[in-house]
PDB file of C-alpha atoms in Angstrom:
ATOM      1  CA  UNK L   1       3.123 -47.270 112.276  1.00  0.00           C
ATOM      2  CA  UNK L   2       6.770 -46.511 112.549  1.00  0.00           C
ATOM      3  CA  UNK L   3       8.369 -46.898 115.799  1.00  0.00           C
ATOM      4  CA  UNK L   4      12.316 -46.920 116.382  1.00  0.00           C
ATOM      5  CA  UNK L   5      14.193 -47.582 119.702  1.00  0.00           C
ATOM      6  CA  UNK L   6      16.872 -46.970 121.239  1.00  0.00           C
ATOM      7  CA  UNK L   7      18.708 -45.886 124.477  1.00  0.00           C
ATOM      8  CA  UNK L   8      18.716 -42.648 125.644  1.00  0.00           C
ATOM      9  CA  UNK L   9      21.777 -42.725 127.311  1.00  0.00           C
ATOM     10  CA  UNK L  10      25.508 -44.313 127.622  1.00  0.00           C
ATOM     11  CA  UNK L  11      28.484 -44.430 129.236  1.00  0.00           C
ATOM     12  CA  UNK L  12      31.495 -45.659 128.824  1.00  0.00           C
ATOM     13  CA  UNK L  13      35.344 -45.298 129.297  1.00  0.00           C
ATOM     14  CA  UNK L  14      37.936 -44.186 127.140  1.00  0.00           C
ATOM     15  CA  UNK L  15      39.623 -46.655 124.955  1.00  0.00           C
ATOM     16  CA  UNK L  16      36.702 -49.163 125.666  1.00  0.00           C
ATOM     17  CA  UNK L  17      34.045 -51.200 123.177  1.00  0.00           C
ATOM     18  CA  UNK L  18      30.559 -49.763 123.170  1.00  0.00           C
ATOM     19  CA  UNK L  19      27.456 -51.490 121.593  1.00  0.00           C
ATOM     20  CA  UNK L  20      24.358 -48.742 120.810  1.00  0.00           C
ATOM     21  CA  UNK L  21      21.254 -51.063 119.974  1.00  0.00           C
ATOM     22  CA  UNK L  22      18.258 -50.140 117.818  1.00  0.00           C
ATOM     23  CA  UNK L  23      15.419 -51.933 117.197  1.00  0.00           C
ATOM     24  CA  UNK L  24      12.506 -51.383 114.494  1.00  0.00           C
ATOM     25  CA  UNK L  25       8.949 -50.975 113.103  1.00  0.00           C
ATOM     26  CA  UNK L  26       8.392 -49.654 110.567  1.00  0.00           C
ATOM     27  CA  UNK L  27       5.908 -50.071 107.279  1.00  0.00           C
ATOM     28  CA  UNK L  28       8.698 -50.312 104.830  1.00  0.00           C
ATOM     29  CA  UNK L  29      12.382 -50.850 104.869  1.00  0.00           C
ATOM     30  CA  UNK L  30      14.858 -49.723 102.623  1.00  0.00           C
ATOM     31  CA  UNK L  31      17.907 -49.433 104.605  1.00  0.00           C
ATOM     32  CA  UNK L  32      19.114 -48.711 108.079  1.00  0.00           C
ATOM     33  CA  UNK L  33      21.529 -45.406 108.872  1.00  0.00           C
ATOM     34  CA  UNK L  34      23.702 -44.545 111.424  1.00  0.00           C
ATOM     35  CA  UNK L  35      24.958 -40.731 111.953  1.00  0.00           C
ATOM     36  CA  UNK L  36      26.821 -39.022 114.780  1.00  0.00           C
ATOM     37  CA  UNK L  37      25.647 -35.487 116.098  1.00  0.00           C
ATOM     38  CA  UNK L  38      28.171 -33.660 118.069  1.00  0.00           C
ATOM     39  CA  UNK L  39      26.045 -31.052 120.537  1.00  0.00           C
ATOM     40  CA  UNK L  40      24.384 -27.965 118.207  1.00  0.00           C
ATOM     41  CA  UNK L  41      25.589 -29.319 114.795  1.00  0.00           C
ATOM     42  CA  UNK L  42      24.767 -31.208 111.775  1.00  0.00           C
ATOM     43  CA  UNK L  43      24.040 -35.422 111.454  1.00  0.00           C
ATOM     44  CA  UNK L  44      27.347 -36.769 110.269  1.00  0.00           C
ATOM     45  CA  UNK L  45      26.703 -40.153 108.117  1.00  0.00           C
ATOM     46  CA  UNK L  46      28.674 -43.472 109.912  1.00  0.00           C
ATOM     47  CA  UNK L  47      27.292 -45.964 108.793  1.00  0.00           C
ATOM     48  CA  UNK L  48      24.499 -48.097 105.954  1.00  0.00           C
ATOM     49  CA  UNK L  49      23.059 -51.534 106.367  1.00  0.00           C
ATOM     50  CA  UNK L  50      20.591 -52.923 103.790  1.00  0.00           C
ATOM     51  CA  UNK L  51      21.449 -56.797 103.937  1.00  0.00           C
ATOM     52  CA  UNK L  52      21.530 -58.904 106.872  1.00  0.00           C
ATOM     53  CA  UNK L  53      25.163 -58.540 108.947  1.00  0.00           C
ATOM     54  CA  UNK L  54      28.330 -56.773 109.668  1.00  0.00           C
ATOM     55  CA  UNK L  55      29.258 -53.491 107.880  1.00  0.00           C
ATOM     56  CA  UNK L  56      33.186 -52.669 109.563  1.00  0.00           C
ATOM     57  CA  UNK L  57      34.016 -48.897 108.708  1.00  0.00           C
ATOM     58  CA  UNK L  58      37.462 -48.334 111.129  1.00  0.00           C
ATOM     59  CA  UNK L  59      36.755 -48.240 114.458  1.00  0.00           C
ATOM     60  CA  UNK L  60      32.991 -48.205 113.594  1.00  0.00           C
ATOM     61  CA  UNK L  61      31.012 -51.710 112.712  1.00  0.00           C
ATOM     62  CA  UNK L  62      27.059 -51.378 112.279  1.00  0.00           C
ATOM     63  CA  UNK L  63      25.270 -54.839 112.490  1.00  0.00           C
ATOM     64  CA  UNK L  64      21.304 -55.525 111.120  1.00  0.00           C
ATOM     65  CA  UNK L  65      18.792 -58.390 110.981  1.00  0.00           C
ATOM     66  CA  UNK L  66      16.332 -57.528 109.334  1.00  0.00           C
ATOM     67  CA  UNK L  67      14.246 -60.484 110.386  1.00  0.00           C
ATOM     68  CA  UNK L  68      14.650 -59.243 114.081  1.00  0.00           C
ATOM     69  CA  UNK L  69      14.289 -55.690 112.789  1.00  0.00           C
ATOM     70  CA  UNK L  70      17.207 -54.861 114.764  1.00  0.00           C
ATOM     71  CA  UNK L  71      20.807 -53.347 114.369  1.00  0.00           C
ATOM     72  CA  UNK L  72      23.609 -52.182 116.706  1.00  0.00           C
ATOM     73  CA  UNK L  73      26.529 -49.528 116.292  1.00  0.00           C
ATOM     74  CA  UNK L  74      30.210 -50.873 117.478  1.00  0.00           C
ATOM     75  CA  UNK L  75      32.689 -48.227 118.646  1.00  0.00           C
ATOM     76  CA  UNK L  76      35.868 -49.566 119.340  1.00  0.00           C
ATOM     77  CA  UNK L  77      38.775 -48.132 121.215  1.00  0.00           C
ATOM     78  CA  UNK L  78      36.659 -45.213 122.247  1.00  0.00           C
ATOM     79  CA  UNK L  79      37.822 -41.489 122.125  1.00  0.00           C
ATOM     80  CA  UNK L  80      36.885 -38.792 124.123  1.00  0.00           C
ATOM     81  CA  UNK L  81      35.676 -36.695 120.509  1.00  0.00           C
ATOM     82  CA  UNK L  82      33.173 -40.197 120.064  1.00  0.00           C
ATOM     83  CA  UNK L  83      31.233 -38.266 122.795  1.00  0.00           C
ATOM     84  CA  UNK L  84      27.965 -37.441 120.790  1.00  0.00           C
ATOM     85  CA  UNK L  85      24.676 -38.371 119.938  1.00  0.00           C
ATOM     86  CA  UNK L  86      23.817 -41.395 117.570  1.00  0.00           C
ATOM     87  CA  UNK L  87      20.873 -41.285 115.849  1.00  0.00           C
ATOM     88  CA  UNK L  88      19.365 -45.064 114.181  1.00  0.00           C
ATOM     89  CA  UNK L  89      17.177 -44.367 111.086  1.00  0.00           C
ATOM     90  CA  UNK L  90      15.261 -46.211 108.568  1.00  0.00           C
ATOM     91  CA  UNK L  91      15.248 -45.051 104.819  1.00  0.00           C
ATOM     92  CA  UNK L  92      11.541 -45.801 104.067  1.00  0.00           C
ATOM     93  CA  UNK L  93      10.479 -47.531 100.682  1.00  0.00           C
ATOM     94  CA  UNK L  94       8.847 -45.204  98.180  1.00  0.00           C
ATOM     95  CA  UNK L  95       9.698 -42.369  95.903  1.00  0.00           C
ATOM     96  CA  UNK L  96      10.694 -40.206  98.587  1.00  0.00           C
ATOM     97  CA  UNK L  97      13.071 -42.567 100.772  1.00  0.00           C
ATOM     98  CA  UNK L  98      13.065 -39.949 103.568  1.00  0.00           C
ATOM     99  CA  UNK L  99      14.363 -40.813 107.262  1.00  0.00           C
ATOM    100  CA  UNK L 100      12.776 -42.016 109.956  1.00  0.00           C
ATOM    101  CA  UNK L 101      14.480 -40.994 113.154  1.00  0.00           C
ATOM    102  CA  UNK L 102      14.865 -42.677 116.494  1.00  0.00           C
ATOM    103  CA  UNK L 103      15.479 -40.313 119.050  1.00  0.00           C
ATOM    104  CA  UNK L 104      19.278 -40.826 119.422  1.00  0.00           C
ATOM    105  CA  UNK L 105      22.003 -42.081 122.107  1.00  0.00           C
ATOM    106  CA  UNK L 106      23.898 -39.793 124.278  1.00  0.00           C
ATOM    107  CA  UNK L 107      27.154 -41.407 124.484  1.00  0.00           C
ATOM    108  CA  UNK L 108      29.409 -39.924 126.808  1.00  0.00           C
ATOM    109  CA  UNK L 109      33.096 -41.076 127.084  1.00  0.00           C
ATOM    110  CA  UNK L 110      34.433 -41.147 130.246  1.00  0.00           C
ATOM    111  CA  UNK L 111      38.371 -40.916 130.836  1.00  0.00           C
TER     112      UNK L 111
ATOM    113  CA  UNK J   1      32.059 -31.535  97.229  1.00  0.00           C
ATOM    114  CA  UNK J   2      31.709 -28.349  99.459  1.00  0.00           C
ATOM    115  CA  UNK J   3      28.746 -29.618 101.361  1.00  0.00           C
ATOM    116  CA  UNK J   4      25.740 -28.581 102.165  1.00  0.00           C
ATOM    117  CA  UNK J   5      25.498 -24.804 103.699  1.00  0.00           C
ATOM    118  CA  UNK J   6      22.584 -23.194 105.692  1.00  0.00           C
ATOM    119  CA  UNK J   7      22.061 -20.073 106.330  1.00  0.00           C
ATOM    120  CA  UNK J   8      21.521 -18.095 108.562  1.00  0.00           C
ATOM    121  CA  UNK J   9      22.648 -20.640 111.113  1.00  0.00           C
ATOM    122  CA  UNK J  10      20.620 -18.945 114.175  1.00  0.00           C
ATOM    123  CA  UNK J  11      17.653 -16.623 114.121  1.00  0.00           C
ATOM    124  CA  UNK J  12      15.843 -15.342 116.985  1.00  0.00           C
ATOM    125  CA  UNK J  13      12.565 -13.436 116.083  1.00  0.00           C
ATOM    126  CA  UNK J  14       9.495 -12.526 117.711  1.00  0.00           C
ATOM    127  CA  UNK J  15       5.843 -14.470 117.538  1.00  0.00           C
ATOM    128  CA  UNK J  16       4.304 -13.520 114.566  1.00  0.00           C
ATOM    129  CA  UNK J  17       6.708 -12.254 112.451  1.00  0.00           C
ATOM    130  CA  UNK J  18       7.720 -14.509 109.109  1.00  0.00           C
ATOM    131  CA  UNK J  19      11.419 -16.320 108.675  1.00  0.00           C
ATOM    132  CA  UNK J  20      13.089 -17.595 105.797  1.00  0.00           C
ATOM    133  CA  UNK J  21      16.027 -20.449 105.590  1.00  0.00           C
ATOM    134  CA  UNK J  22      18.052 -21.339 102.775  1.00  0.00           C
ATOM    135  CA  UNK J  23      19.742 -24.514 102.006  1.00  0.00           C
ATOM    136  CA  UNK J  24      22.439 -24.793  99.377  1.00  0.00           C
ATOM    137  CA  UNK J  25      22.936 -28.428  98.686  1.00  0.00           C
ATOM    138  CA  UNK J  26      25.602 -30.487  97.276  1.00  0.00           C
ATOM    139  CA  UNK J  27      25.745 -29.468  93.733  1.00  0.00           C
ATOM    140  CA  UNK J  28      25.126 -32.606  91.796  1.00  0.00           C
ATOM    141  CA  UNK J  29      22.707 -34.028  94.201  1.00  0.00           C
ATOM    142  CA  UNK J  30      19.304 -34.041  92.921  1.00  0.00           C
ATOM    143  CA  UNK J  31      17.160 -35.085  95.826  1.00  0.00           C
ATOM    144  CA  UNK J  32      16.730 -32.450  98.818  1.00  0.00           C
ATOM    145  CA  UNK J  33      15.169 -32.565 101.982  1.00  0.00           C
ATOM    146  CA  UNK J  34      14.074 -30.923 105.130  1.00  0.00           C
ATOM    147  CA  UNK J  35      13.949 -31.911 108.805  1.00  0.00           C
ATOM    148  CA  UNK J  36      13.283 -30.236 112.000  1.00  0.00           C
ATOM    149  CA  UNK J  37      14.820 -31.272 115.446  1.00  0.00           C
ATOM    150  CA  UNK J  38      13.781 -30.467 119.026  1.00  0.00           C
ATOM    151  CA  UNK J  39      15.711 -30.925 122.097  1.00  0.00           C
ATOM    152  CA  UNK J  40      16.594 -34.751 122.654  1.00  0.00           C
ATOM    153  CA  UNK J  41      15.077 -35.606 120.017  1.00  0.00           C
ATOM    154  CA  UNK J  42      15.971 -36.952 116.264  1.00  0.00           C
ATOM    155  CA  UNK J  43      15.014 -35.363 112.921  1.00  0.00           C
ATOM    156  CA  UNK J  44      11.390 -35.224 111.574  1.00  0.00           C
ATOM    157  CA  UNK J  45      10.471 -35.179 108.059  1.00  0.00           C
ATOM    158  CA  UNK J  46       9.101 -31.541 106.710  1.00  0.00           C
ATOM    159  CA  UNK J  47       9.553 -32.207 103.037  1.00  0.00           C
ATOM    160  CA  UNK J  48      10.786 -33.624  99.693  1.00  0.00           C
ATOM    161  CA  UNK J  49      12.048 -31.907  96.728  1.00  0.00           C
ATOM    162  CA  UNK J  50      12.978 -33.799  93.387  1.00  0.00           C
ATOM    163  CA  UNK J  51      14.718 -31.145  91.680  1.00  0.00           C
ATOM    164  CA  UNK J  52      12.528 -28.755  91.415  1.00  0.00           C
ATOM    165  CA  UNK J  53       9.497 -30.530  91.990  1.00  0.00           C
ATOM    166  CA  UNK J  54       8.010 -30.731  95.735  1.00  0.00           C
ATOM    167  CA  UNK J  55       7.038 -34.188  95.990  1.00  0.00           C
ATOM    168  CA  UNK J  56       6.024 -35.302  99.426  1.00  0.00           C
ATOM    169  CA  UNK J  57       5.041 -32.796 102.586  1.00  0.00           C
ATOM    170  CA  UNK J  58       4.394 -34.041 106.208  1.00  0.00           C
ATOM    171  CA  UNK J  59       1.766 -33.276 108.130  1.00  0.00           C
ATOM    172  CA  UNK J  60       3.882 -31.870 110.713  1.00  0.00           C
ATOM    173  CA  UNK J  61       3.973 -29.062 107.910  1.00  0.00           C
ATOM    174  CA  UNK J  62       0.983 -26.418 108.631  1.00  0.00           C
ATOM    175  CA  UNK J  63      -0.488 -23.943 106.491  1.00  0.00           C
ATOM    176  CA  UNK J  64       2.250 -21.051 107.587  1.00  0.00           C
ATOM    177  CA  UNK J  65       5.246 -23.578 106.373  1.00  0.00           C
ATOM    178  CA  UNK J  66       6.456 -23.133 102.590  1.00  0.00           C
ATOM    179  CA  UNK J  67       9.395 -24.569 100.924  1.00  0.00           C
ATOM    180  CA  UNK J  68      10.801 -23.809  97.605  1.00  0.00           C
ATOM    181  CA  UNK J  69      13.195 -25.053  95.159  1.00  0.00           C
ATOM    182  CA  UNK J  70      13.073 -22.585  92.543  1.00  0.00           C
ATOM    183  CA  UNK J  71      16.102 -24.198  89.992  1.00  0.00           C
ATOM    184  CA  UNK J  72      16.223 -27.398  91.412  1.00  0.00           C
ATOM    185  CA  UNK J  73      19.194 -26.171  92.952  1.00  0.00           C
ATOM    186  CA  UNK J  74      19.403 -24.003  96.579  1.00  0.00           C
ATOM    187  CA  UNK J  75      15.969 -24.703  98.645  1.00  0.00           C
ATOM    188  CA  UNK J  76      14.114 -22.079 101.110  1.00  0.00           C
ATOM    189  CA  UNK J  77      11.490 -22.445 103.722  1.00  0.00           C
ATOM    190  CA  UNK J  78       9.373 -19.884 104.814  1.00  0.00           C
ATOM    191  CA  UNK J  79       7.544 -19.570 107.875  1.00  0.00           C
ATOM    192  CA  UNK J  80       4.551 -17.554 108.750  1.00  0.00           C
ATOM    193  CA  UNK J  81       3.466 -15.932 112.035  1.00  0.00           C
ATOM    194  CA  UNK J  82       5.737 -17.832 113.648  1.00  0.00           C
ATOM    195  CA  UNK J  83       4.474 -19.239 116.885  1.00  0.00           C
ATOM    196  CA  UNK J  84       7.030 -20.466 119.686  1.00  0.00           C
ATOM    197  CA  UNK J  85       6.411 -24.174 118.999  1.00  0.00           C
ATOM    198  CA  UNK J  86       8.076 -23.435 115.760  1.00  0.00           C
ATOM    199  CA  UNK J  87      11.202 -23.231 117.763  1.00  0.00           C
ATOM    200  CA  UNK J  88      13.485 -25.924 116.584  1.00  0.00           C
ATOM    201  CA  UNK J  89      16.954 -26.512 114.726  1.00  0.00           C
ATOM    202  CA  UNK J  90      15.621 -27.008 110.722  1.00  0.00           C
ATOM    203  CA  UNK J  91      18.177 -28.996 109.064  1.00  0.00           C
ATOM    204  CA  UNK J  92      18.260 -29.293 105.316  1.00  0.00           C
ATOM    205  CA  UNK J  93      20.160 -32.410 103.397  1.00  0.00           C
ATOM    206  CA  UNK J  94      20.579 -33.423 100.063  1.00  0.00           C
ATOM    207  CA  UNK J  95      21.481 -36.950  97.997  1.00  0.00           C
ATOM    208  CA  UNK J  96      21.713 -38.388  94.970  1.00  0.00           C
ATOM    209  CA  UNK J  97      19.761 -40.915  93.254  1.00  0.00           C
ATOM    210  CA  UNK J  98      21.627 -42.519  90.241  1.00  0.00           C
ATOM    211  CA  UNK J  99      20.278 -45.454  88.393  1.00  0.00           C
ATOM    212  CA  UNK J 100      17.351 -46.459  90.606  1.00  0.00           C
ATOM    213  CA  UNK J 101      19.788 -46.065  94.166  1.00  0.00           C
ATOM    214  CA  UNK J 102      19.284 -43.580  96.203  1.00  0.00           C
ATOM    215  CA  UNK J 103      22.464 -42.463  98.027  1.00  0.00           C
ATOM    216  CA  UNK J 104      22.876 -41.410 101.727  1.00  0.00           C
ATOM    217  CA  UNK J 105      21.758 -37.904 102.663  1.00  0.00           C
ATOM    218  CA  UNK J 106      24.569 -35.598 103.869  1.00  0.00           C
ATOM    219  CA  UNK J 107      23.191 -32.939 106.500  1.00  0.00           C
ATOM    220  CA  UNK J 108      23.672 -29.323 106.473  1.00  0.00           C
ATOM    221  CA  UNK J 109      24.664 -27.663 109.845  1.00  0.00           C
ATOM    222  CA  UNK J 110      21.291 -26.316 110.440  1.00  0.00           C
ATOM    223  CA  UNK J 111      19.184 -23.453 111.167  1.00  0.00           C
ATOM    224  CA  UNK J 112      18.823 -22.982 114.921  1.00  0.00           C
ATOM    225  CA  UNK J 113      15.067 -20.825 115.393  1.00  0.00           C
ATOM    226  CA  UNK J 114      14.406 -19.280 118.711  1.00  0.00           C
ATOM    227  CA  UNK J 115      11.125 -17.419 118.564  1.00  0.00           C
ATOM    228  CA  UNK J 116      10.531 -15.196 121.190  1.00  0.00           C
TER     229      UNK J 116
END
């Protein structure tokens, strides 16, 4: 079966760290995603782990053990536009390679 | 790289009456997909298109869903006699796959669907 976790919700202040954790099972693994949806519009790719560790992108880092089947998103120096949901997906193995989706985080940035 | 464009990006219609989306992806991406998202909730696979070859469909995709790729280039998805679980935001993204890698998918802005 494919399962994917995460929180629903976070808070945090302005100019802070924030870790957004995601754990994992799925049949197959080909990859782990991170995107950013701002309220009513489209998935905005952050972030791609296929090998074990740190992937630093700016004020983004996305980590993964793939033993653990877990990953976390790093925002540093938080903003109030970082106020969005983050979705975790898995790129399954096969022909297709589609996305599986965990439900997101709603990260809201406090002043 | 223009991105990839939806349209229309909201449609209200009534139960039972048919809709169709289009998707225009990124023009040198070969692989195209849709998903469908409900309130709190991330994107579920609808279906695959390899050019212009439909390759994989969920189940979550009934008899009254059909999706098209006519040129292996824009993409549209028809629904039948809508019913008012259809209601959803149906997002469309495309990617490339070069030399046995697939590529990250870039999402279109969606199609909201209220059905009334």
């Amino acid at each position: 079966g494919q399962n994917i976790d995460q929180p629903t919700e976070m808070t945090a202040t302005e100019g802070a760290i924030v870790q957004i954790n995601c754990t994992y099972q799925t049949s197959g693994f080909n990859g782990l995603f991170w995107y950013q949806q701002h309220a009513g519009e489209a998935p905005t790719f952050l972030s791609y782990n296929v090998l074990d560790g740190l992937e630093e992108k700016g004020r983004f880092s996305s980590f993964l053990s793939r033993s653990k089947g877990y990953s976390y998103l790093l925002l540093k120096e938080l903003q109030m536009k970082d106020s969005a949901s983050y979705l975790c997906a898995v790129r399954e193995v096969g022909a297709t390679n589609k996305l599986i989706f965990g439900t997101g985080t709603l990260l809201a940035v406090q002043p | 790289d223009t991105g990839v464009s939806q349209d229309p990006r909201h449609k209200i219609t009534k139960r039972g009456q048919n809709v169709t989306f289009r998707c225009d992806p990124i023009s040198e991406h070969n692989r195209l997909y849709w998903y469908r998202q409900t309130l709190g909730q991330g994107p579920e696979f609808l279906t695959y298109f390899q050019n212009e070859a439909q390759l994989e469909k969920s189940r979550l995709l009934s008899d009254r869903f059909s999706a098209e790729r006519p040129k292996g280039s824009f993409s549209t998805l028809e629904i039948q006699r809508t019913e008012q679980g259809d209601s959803a935001m149906y997002l469309c993204a495309s990617s490339r796959f070069k030399s046995g890698y697939p590529y990250e998918q870039y999402f279109g802005p969606g199609t909201r669907l209220t059905v009334t």
